[in-house]
Amino acid sequence: MRGFFITGTDTGVGKTACTAGLAANLKQRGFDVGIMKPVQTGSEKTCNGLVSVDALFTMIVAEISDPVELVSPYRLEPPLAPSIAAQISGVNIEVHKIDHAYRELCKRHRFMLVEGAGGIMVPVTGRFLMADLVKMLNLPVLIVARPGLGTVNHTLLTIEYAKSRDIQVAGIIINGLNESEAGPAEKTNPGLIEELSGVPVVGIIPYDADLDVDTYKPGRITELVGAGINWEKMSLPGPEGDNHGCKGN
């Protein structure tokens, strides 16, 4: 295993912030990290074309420089599910193009973090779901979840669906915990999720009011992820060695 696919229990749970924080910390630990956002919806329209906000944020935080065509091969403006955003934009998403970009990034880096769009059952194109993309790239998943009421159900459903597709779930990251407002649900959810799923909660990331992905304000995300992740639970390989994250390796 030479990488992770970062998915979430829903859209807006903080996948991008967690991906950026993980990438920055892994680099500090000696890993040669590449990142990828295969399909970005809600892209920012600029004079130079559509910009993948999520990918650019992560590249800035982790100080990663790769061609945008590889990092985010599909950048779509409508803030919708990829298949619908592509349909509205008149774009045909070709999964082999994503696979090719991933393989090229694997040649450049020894460890890959790939951020999905929305949750694991979001349609990429036609009936090809985000889960199918995970299978194609042959990566274990990290699930980013909210801390509050309702997250047990959402997280367990995501885990069970992943397992039904023979996708390895490497761990769960609880993101955005506001310690000062944490009630019984927030305090008991991590343990309950671990107990019911058998999947480790590998990190709890505090809420950061200064963090804003859309305006490229990283706040203290690198520091918070560094302190909030239980790195032993992550079962990471050594930073050196062959890249086994790519399909077929």
PDB file of C-alpha atoms in Angstrom:
ATOM      1  CA  MET A   1       0.000   0.000   0.000  1.00  0.00           C
ATOM      2  CA  ARG A   2       1.532   3.288  -1.116  1.00  0.00           C
ATOM      3  CA  GLY A   3      -1.303   5.731  -0.750  1.00  0.00           C
ATOM      4  CA  PHE A   4      -4.874   6.478   0.300  1.00  0.00           C
ATOM      5  CA  PHE A   5      -8.112   7.497  -1.358  1.00  0.00           C
ATOM      6  CA  ILE A   6      -9.802  10.104   0.837  1.00  0.00           C
ATOM      7  CA  THR A   7     -13.584   9.917   0.754  1.00  0.00           C
ATOM      8  CA  GLY A   8     -16.245  11.302   3.049  1.00  0.00           C
ATOM      9  CA  THR A   9     -19.595  10.519   4.567  1.00  0.00           C
ATOM     10  CA  ASP A  10     -20.990  13.517   2.685  1.00  0.00           C
ATOM     11  CA  THR A  11     -19.921  16.620   0.822  1.00  0.00           C
ATOM     12  CA  GLY A  12     -18.526  19.433   2.948  1.00  0.00           C
ATOM     13  CA  VAL A  13     -17.087  17.218   5.695  1.00  0.00           C
ATOM     14  CA  GLY A  14     -13.554  18.553   5.237  1.00  0.00           C
ATOM     15  CA  LYS A  15     -11.921  16.078   2.862  1.00  0.00           C
ATOM     16  CA  THR A  16      -9.769  18.759   1.255  1.00  0.00           C
ATOM     17  CA  ALA A  17      -8.489  20.177   4.537  1.00  0.00           C
ATOM     18  CA  CYS A  18      -7.677  16.686   5.807  1.00  0.00           C
ATOM     19  CA  THR A  19      -5.982  15.753   2.531  1.00  0.00           C
ATOM     20  CA  ALA A  20      -3.868  18.909   2.652  1.00  0.00           C
ATOM     21  CA  GLY A  21      -2.926  18.362   6.282  1.00  0.00           C
ATOM     22  CA  LEU A  22      -2.053  14.725   5.656  1.00  0.00           C
ATOM     23  CA  ALA A  23       0.051  15.595   2.610  1.00  0.00           C
ATOM     24  CA  ALA A  24       1.993  18.278   4.485  1.00  0.00           C
ATOM     25  CA  ASN A  25       2.646  16.020   7.476  1.00  0.00           C
ATOM     26  CA  LEU A  26       3.646  13.043   5.351  1.00  0.00           C
ATOM     27  CA  LYS A  27       6.161  15.250   3.550  1.00  0.00           C
ATOM     28  CA  GLN A  28       7.554  16.307   6.926  1.00  0.00           C
ATOM     29  CA  ARG A  29       7.923  12.610   7.753  1.00  0.00           C
ATOM     30  CA  GLY A  30      10.015  12.020   4.659  1.00  0.00           C
ATOM     31  CA  PHE A  31       7.381  10.755   2.238  1.00  0.00           C
ATOM     32  CA  ASP A  32       7.514  11.765  -1.419  1.00  0.00           C
ATOM     33  CA  VAL A  33       3.827  12.691  -1.683  1.00  0.00           C
ATOM     34  CA  GLY A  34       1.711  13.403  -4.732  1.00  0.00           C
ATOM     35  CA  ILE A  35      -1.915  14.496  -4.619  1.00  0.00           C
ATOM     36  CA  MET A  36      -4.810  14.156  -7.008  1.00  0.00           C
ATOM     37  CA  LYS A  37      -8.369  15.447  -7.291  1.00  0.00           C
ATOM     38  CA  PRO A  38      -9.589  13.474 -10.327  1.00  0.00           C
ATOM     39  CA  VAL A  39     -12.837  15.407 -10.752  1.00  0.00           C
ATOM     40  CA  GLN A  40     -13.425  18.866  -9.310  1.00  0.00           C
ATOM     41  CA  THR A  41     -16.914  20.309  -9.467  1.00  0.00           C
ATOM     42  CA  GLY A  42     -17.646  23.864  -8.384  1.00  0.00           C
ATOM     43  CA  SER A  43     -14.368  24.935  -9.992  1.00  0.00           C
ATOM     44  CA  GLU A  44     -13.408  28.598  -9.867  1.00  0.00           C
ATOM     45  CA  LYS A  45     -13.711  30.416 -13.196  1.00  0.00           C
ATOM     46  CA  THR A  46     -10.665  32.592 -13.943  1.00  0.00           C
ATOM     47  CA  CYS A  47      -9.176  34.320 -16.977  1.00  0.00           C
ATOM     48  CA  ASN A  48      -6.891  31.292 -17.313  1.00  0.00           C
ATOM     49  CA  GLY A  49      -9.731  28.787 -17.267  1.00  0.00           C
ATOM     50  CA  LEU A  50     -11.297  26.690 -14.533  1.00  0.00           C
ATOM     51  CA  VAL A  51      -9.263  26.184 -11.366  1.00  0.00           C
ATOM     52  CA  SER A  52      -9.564  23.186  -9.056  1.00  0.00           C
ATOM     53  CA  VAL A  53      -9.809  24.994  -5.730  1.00  0.00           C
ATOM     54  CA  ASP A  54      -9.415  21.814  -3.679  1.00  0.00           C
ATOM     55  CA  ALA A  55      -6.336  20.609  -5.554  1.00  0.00           C
ATOM     56  CA  LEU A  56      -4.702  24.043  -5.538  1.00  0.00           C
ATOM     57  CA  PHE A  57      -5.335  24.455  -1.801  1.00  0.00           C
ATOM     58  CA  THR A  58      -3.687  21.105  -1.074  1.00  0.00           C
ATOM     59  CA  MET A  59      -0.753  21.851  -3.374  1.00  0.00           C
ATOM     60  CA  ILE A  60      -0.195  25.196  -1.630  1.00  0.00           C
ATOM     61  CA  VAL A  61      -0.376  23.741   1.889  1.00  0.00           C
ATOM     62  CA  ALA A  62       1.854  20.750   1.092  1.00  0.00           C
ATOM     63  CA  GLU A  63       4.141  22.657  -1.308  1.00  0.00           C
ATOM     64  CA  ILE A  64       3.561  20.223  -4.151  1.00  0.00           C
ATOM     65  CA  SER A  65       4.088  21.201  -7.771  1.00  0.00           C
ATOM     66  CA  ASP A  66       2.716  19.013 -10.562  1.00  0.00           C
ATOM     67  CA  PRO A  67       0.901  19.809 -13.827  1.00  0.00           C
ATOM     68  CA  VAL A  68      -2.744  20.646 -13.187  1.00  0.00           C
ATOM     69  CA  GLU A  69      -3.735  18.369 -16.077  1.00  0.00           C
ATOM     70  CA  LEU A  70      -2.464  15.425 -14.025  1.00  0.00           C
ATOM     71  CA  VAL A  71      -3.530  16.576 -10.570  1.00  0.00           C
ATOM     72  CA  SER A  72      -7.081  17.455 -11.624  1.00  0.00           C
ATOM     73  CA  PRO A  73      -7.812  16.201 -15.142  1.00  0.00           C
ATOM     74  CA  TYR A  74     -11.485  17.186 -14.974  1.00  0.00           C
ATOM     75  CA  ARG A  75     -12.432  20.648 -13.672  1.00  0.00           C
ATOM     76  CA  LEU A  76     -16.128  21.469 -13.952  1.00  0.00           C
ATOM     77  CA  GLU A  77     -17.907  24.677 -12.973  1.00  0.00           C
ATOM     78  CA  PRO A  78     -21.352  23.515 -11.725  1.00  0.00           C
ATOM     79  CA  PRO A  79     -21.239  22.592  -8.002  1.00  0.00           C
ATOM     80  CA  LEU A  80     -23.008  19.277  -8.577  1.00  0.00           C
ATOM     81  CA  ALA A  81     -22.282  15.557  -8.677  1.00  0.00           C
ATOM     82  CA  PRO A  82     -19.553  14.941 -11.296  1.00  0.00           C
ATOM     83  CA  SER A  83     -21.808  13.094 -13.747  1.00  0.00           C
ATOM     84  CA  ILE A  84     -24.418  15.875 -13.735  1.00  0.00           C
ATOM     85  CA  ALA A  85     -21.843  18.687 -13.765  1.00  0.00           C
ATOM     86  CA  ALA A  86     -20.190  17.056 -16.779  1.00  0.00           C
ATOM     87  CA  GLN A  87     -23.522  16.621 -18.554  1.00  0.00           C
ATOM     88  CA  ILE A  88     -24.428  20.287 -18.056  1.00  0.00           C
ATOM     89  CA  SER A  89     -20.945  21.360 -19.165  1.00  0.00           C
ATOM     90  CA  GLY A  90     -20.987  19.173 -22.259  1.00  0.00           C
ATOM     91  CA  VAL A  91     -17.974  17.215 -21.036  1.00  0.00           C
ATOM     92  CA  ASN A  92     -17.495  13.475 -21.407  1.00  0.00           C
ATOM     93  CA  ILE A  93     -15.594  12.099 -18.416  1.00  0.00           C
ATOM     94  CA  GLU A  94     -13.323   9.292 -19.608  1.00  0.00           C
ATOM     95  CA  VAL A  95     -12.096   7.121 -16.750  1.00  0.00           C
ATOM     96  CA  HIS A  96      -9.050   5.963 -18.715  1.00  0.00           C
ATOM     97  CA  LYS A  97      -7.873   9.609 -18.735  1.00  0.00           C
ATOM     98  CA  ILE A  98      -8.056   9.648 -14.933  1.00  0.00           C
ATOM     99  CA  ASP A  99      -6.215   6.328 -14.762  1.00  0.00           C
ATOM    100  CA  HIS A 100      -3.494   7.641 -17.077  1.00  0.00           C
ATOM    101  CA  ALA A 101      -3.043  10.817 -15.014  1.00  0.00           C
ATOM    102  CA  TYR A 102      -2.804   8.752 -11.829  1.00  0.00           C
ATOM    103  CA  ARG A 103      -0.170   6.471 -13.323  1.00  0.00           C
ATOM    104  CA  GLU A 104       1.857   9.482 -14.438  1.00  0.00           C
ATOM    105  CA  LEU A 105       1.726  10.937 -10.921  1.00  0.00           C
ATOM    106  CA  CYS A 106       2.791   7.570  -9.532  1.00  0.00           C
ATOM    107  CA  LYS A 107       5.936   7.836 -11.655  1.00  0.00           C
ATOM    108  CA  ARG A 108       6.696  11.186 -10.032  1.00  0.00           C
ATOM    109  CA  HIS A 109       5.918  10.267  -6.422  1.00  0.00           C
ATOM    110  CA  ARG A 110       6.259   7.292  -4.079  1.00  0.00           C
ATOM    111  CA  PHE A 111       3.052   7.938  -2.124  1.00  0.00           C
ATOM    112  CA  MET A 112      -0.306   9.203  -3.412  1.00  0.00           C
ATOM    113  CA  LEU A 113      -3.283  10.893  -1.763  1.00  0.00           C
ATOM    114  CA  VAL A 114      -6.349  10.955  -4.000  1.00  0.00           C
ATOM    115  CA  GLU A 115      -9.340  13.036  -2.909  1.00  0.00           C
ATOM    116  CA  GLY A 116     -12.767  12.020  -4.127  1.00  0.00           C
ATOM    117  CA  ALA A 117     -15.792  14.223  -4.739  1.00  0.00           C
ATOM    118  CA  GLY A 118     -18.602  13.933  -2.208  1.00  0.00           C
ATOM    119  CA  GLY A 119     -19.131  10.422  -0.869  1.00  0.00           C
ATOM    120  CA  ILE A 120     -18.209   6.973  -2.075  1.00  0.00           C
ATOM    121  CA  MET A 121     -21.445   6.407  -4.035  1.00  0.00           C
ATOM    122  CA  VAL A 122     -21.385   9.681  -5.957  1.00  0.00           C
ATOM    123  CA  PRO A 123     -21.625   9.022  -9.725  1.00  0.00           C
ATOM    124  CA  VAL A 124     -18.525   9.997 -11.701  1.00  0.00           C
ATOM    125  CA  THR A 125     -19.978   9.243 -15.114  1.00  0.00           C
ATOM    126  CA  GLY A 126     -23.033   7.195 -16.013  1.00  0.00           C
ATOM    127  CA  ARG A 127     -23.215   4.281 -13.577  1.00  0.00           C
ATOM    128  CA  PHE A 128     -19.489   4.509 -12.757  1.00  0.00           C
ATOM    129  CA  LEU A 129     -19.410   5.525  -9.090  1.00  0.00           C
ATOM    130  CA  MET A 130     -16.660   6.950  -6.904  1.00  0.00           C
ATOM    131  CA  ALA A 131     -16.326   3.427  -5.470  1.00  0.00           C
ATOM    132  CA  ASP A 132     -15.509   2.155  -8.956  1.00  0.00           C
ATOM    133  CA  LEU A 133     -12.790   4.785  -9.178  1.00  0.00           C
ATOM    134  CA  VAL A 134     -11.356   3.583  -5.860  1.00  0.00           C
ATOM    135  CA  LYS A 135     -11.306   0.031  -7.202  1.00  0.00           C
ATOM    136  CA  MET A 136      -9.674   1.155 -10.442  1.00  0.00           C
ATOM    137  CA  LEU A 137      -6.886   2.978  -8.608  1.00  0.00           C
ATOM    138  CA  ASN A 138      -6.463   0.081  -6.159  1.00  0.00           C
ATOM    139  CA  LEU A 139      -6.172   2.204  -3.022  1.00  0.00           C
ATOM    140  CA  PRO A 140      -7.462   1.760   0.547  1.00  0.00           C
ATOM    141  CA  VAL A 141      -9.805   4.494   1.742  1.00  0.00           C
ATOM    142  CA  LEU A 142      -9.728   6.941   4.602  1.00  0.00           C
ATOM    143  CA  ILE A 143     -13.218   8.155   5.489  1.00  0.00           C
ATOM    144  CA  VAL A 144     -13.630  11.740   6.701  1.00  0.00           C
ATOM    145  CA  ALA A 145     -16.689  12.163   8.922  1.00  0.00           C
ATOM    146  CA  ARG A 146     -18.409  14.876  10.925  1.00  0.00           C
ATOM    147  CA  PRO A 147     -18.209  14.724  14.725  1.00  0.00           C
ATOM    148  CA  GLY A 148     -21.847  15.360  15.655  1.00  0.00           C
ATOM    149  CA  LEU A 149     -25.216  13.677  15.871  1.00  0.00           C
ATOM    150  CA  GLY A 150     -25.978  11.488  12.851  1.00  0.00           C
ATOM    151  CA  THR A 151     -22.388  10.714  12.008  1.00  0.00           C
ATOM    152  CA  VAL A 152     -22.577   7.157  13.374  1.00  0.00           C
ATOM    153  CA  ASN A 153     -25.216   6.184  10.826  1.00  0.00           C
ATOM    154  CA  HIS A 154     -23.522   7.996   7.929  1.00  0.00           C
ATOM    155  CA  THR A 155     -20.105   6.566   8.750  1.00  0.00           C
ATOM    156  CA  LEU A 156     -21.293   2.988   9.261  1.00  0.00           C
ATOM    157  CA  LEU A 157     -23.223   3.095   5.973  1.00  0.00           C
ATOM    158  CA  THR A 158     -20.104   4.306   4.151  1.00  0.00           C
ATOM    159  CA  ILE A 159     -17.986   1.587   5.745  1.00  0.00           C
ATOM    160  CA  GLU A 160     -20.475  -1.179   5.000  1.00  0.00           C
ATOM    161  CA  TYR A 161     -20.837  -0.147   1.372  1.00  0.00           C
ATOM    162  CA  ALA A 162     -17.063  -0.002   0.944  1.00  0.00           C
ATOM    163  CA  LYS A 163     -16.710  -3.471   2.441  1.00  0.00           C
ATOM    164  CA  SER A 164     -19.468  -4.792   0.169  1.00  0.00           C
ATOM    165  CA  ARG A 165     -17.338  -3.657  -2.777  1.00  0.00           C
ATOM    166  CA  ASP A 166     -14.210  -5.305  -1.330  1.00  0.00           C
ATOM    167  CA  ILE A 167     -12.637  -1.913  -0.688  1.00  0.00           C
ATOM    168  CA  GLN A 168     -10.198  -1.789   2.205  1.00  0.00           C
ATOM    169  CA  VAL A 169     -11.133   0.833   4.805  1.00  0.00           C
ATOM    170  CA  ALA A 170      -7.890   1.959   6.419  1.00  0.00           C
ATOM    171  CA  GLY A 171      -9.436   4.288   8.960  1.00  0.00           C
ATOM    172  CA  ILE A 172     -11.800   7.096   9.879  1.00  0.00           C
ATOM    173  CA  ILE A 173     -10.931  10.734  10.498  1.00  0.00           C
ATOM    174  CA  ILE A 174     -13.384  12.741  12.595  1.00  0.00           C
ATOM    175  CA  ASN A 175     -13.033  16.310  11.376  1.00  0.00           C
ATOM    176  CA  GLY A 176     -14.125  19.667  12.766  1.00  0.00           C
ATOM    177  CA  LEU A 177     -14.581  18.866  16.454  1.00  0.00           C
ATOM    178  CA  ASN A 178     -15.321  21.997  18.476  1.00  0.00           C
ATOM    179  CA  GLU A 179     -14.150  21.012  21.948  1.00  0.00           C
ATOM    180  CA  SER A 180     -15.962  23.877  23.663  1.00  0.00           C
ATOM    181  CA  GLU A 181     -19.306  22.809  22.189  1.00  0.00           C
ATOM    182  CA  ALA A 182     -18.845  19.028  22.290  1.00  0.00           C
ATOM    183  CA  GLY A 183     -21.780  17.185  23.839  1.00  0.00           C
ATOM    184  CA  PRO A 184     -22.427  13.508  24.598  1.00  0.00           C
ATOM    185  CA  ALA A 185     -22.719  12.617  20.887  1.00  0.00           C
ATOM    186  CA  GLU A 186     -19.374  14.145  19.946  1.00  0.00           C
ATOM    187  CA  LYS A 187     -17.664  12.532  22.932  1.00  0.00           C
ATOM    188  CA  THR A 188     -19.030   9.020  22.365  1.00  0.00           C
ATOM    189  CA  ASN A 189     -19.258   8.797  18.561  1.00  0.00           C
ATOM    190  CA  PRO A 190     -15.615   7.832  17.865  1.00  0.00           C
ATOM    191  CA  GLY A 191     -15.654   4.896  20.280  1.00  0.00           C
ATOM    192  CA  LEU A 192     -19.078   3.752  19.109  1.00  0.00           C
ATOM    193  CA  ILE A 193     -18.028   3.842  15.451  1.00  0.00           C
ATOM    194  CA  GLU A 194     -14.917   1.795  16.224  1.00  0.00           C
ATOM    195  CA  GLU A 195     -16.908  -0.715  18.273  1.00  0.00           C
ATOM    196  CA  LEU A 196     -19.623  -1.248  15.663  1.00  0.00           C
ATOM    197  CA  SER A 197     -17.431  -1.226  12.561  1.00  0.00           C
ATOM    198  CA  GLY A 198     -14.125  -2.683  13.670  1.00  0.00           C
ATOM    199  CA  VAL A 199     -12.444   0.156  11.761  1.00  0.00           C
ATOM    200  CA  PRO A 200     -10.044   2.392  13.693  1.00  0.00           C
ATOM    201  CA  VAL A 201     -10.661   6.088  14.167  1.00  0.00           C
ATOM    202  CA  VAL A 202      -7.168   7.201  13.187  1.00  0.00           C
ATOM    203  CA  GLY A 203      -7.633  10.845  14.024  1.00  0.00           C
ATOM    204  CA  ILE A 204      -9.813  13.580  15.488  1.00  0.00           C
ATOM    205  CA  ILE A 205      -9.152  17.000  13.976  1.00  0.00           C
ATOM    206  CA  PRO A 206     -10.304  20.103  15.882  1.00  0.00           C
ATOM    207  CA  TYR A 207     -12.357  22.884  14.343  1.00  0.00           C
ATOM    208  CA  ASP A 208     -10.286  25.827  13.082  1.00  0.00           C
ATOM    209  CA  ALA A 209     -12.122  29.121  12.538  1.00  0.00           C
ATOM    210  CA  ASP A 210      -9.203  30.460  10.484  1.00  0.00           C
ATOM    211  CA  LEU A 211      -9.392  27.646   7.923  1.00  0.00           C
ATOM    212  CA  ASP A 212     -11.127  28.412   4.614  1.00  0.00           C
ATOM    213  CA  VAL A 213     -10.389  26.249   1.586  1.00  0.00           C
ATOM    214  CA  ASP A 214     -12.306  28.461  -0.854  1.00  0.00           C
ATOM    215  CA  THR A 215     -10.129  31.493  -0.088  1.00  0.00           C
ATOM    216  CA  TYR A 216      -6.922  29.466   0.312  1.00  0.00           C
ATOM    217  CA  LYS A 217      -6.575  30.188   4.031  1.00  0.00           C
ATOM    218  CA  PRO A 218      -4.943  27.116   5.616  1.00  0.00           C
ATOM    219  CA  GLY A 219      -5.264  28.252   9.210  1.00  0.00           C
ATOM    220  CA  ARG A 220      -3.441  25.715  11.402  1.00  0.00           C
ATOM    221  CA  ILE A 221      -4.457  22.647   9.394  1.00  0.00           C
ATOM    222  CA  THR A 222      -0.935  21.212   9.144  1.00  0.00           C
ATOM    223  CA  GLU A 223      -0.394  21.546  12.884  1.00  0.00           C
ATOM    224  CA  LEU A 224      -3.861  20.266  13.791  1.00  0.00           C
ATOM    225  CA  VAL A 225      -3.630  17.202  11.545  1.00  0.00           C
ATOM    226  CA  GLY A 226      -0.118  16.501  12.789  1.00  0.00           C
ATOM    227  CA  ALA A 227      -1.329  16.467  16.389  1.00  0.00           C
ATOM    228  CA  GLY A 228      -4.764  14.973  15.743  1.00  0.00           C
ATOM    229  CA  ILE A 229      -3.760  11.904  13.745  1.00  0.00           C
ATOM    230  CA  ASN A 230      -2.669   8.752  15.561  1.00  0.00           C
ATOM    231  CA  TRP A 231       0.182   7.930  13.208  1.00  0.00           C
ATOM    232  CA  GLU A 232       0.694   4.449  14.655  1.00  0.00           C
ATOM    233  CA  LYS A 233      -2.915   3.559  13.807  1.00  0.00           C
ATOM    234  CA  MET A 234      -2.318   4.679  10.219  1.00  0.00           C
ATOM    235  CA  SER A 235      -0.028   1.652   9.686  1.00  0.00           C
ATOM    236  CA  LEU A 236       2.072   3.601   7.205  1.00  0.00           C
ATOM    237  CA  PRO A 237       4.845   1.934   5.227  1.00  0.00           C
ATOM    238  CA  GLY A 238       8.352   3.358   5.322  1.00  0.00           C
ATOM    239  CA  PRO A 239       8.808   6.540   3.281  1.00  0.00           C
ATOM    240  CA  GLU A 240      11.210   4.793   0.915  1.00  0.00           C
ATOM    241  CA  GLY A 241      10.678   1.868  -1.448  1.00  0.00           C
ATOM    242  CA  ASP A 242       8.789   1.069  -4.612  1.00  0.00           C
ATOM    243  CA  ASN A 243       5.426   2.671  -5.264  1.00  0.00           C
ATOM    244  CA  HIS A 244       2.774  -0.004  -4.795  1.00  0.00           C
ATOM    245  CA  GLY A 245      -0.159   2.419  -4.852  1.00  0.00           C
ATOM    246  CA  CYS A 246      -0.579   2.235  -8.622  1.00  0.00           C
ATOM    247  CA  LYS A 247      -2.931  -0.245 -10.193  1.00  0.00           C
ATOM    248  CA  GLY A 248      -1.167  -3.384 -11.257  1.00  0.00           C
ATOM    249  CA  ASN A 249       1.993  -2.801  -9.186  1.00  0.00           C
TER     250      ASN A 249
END
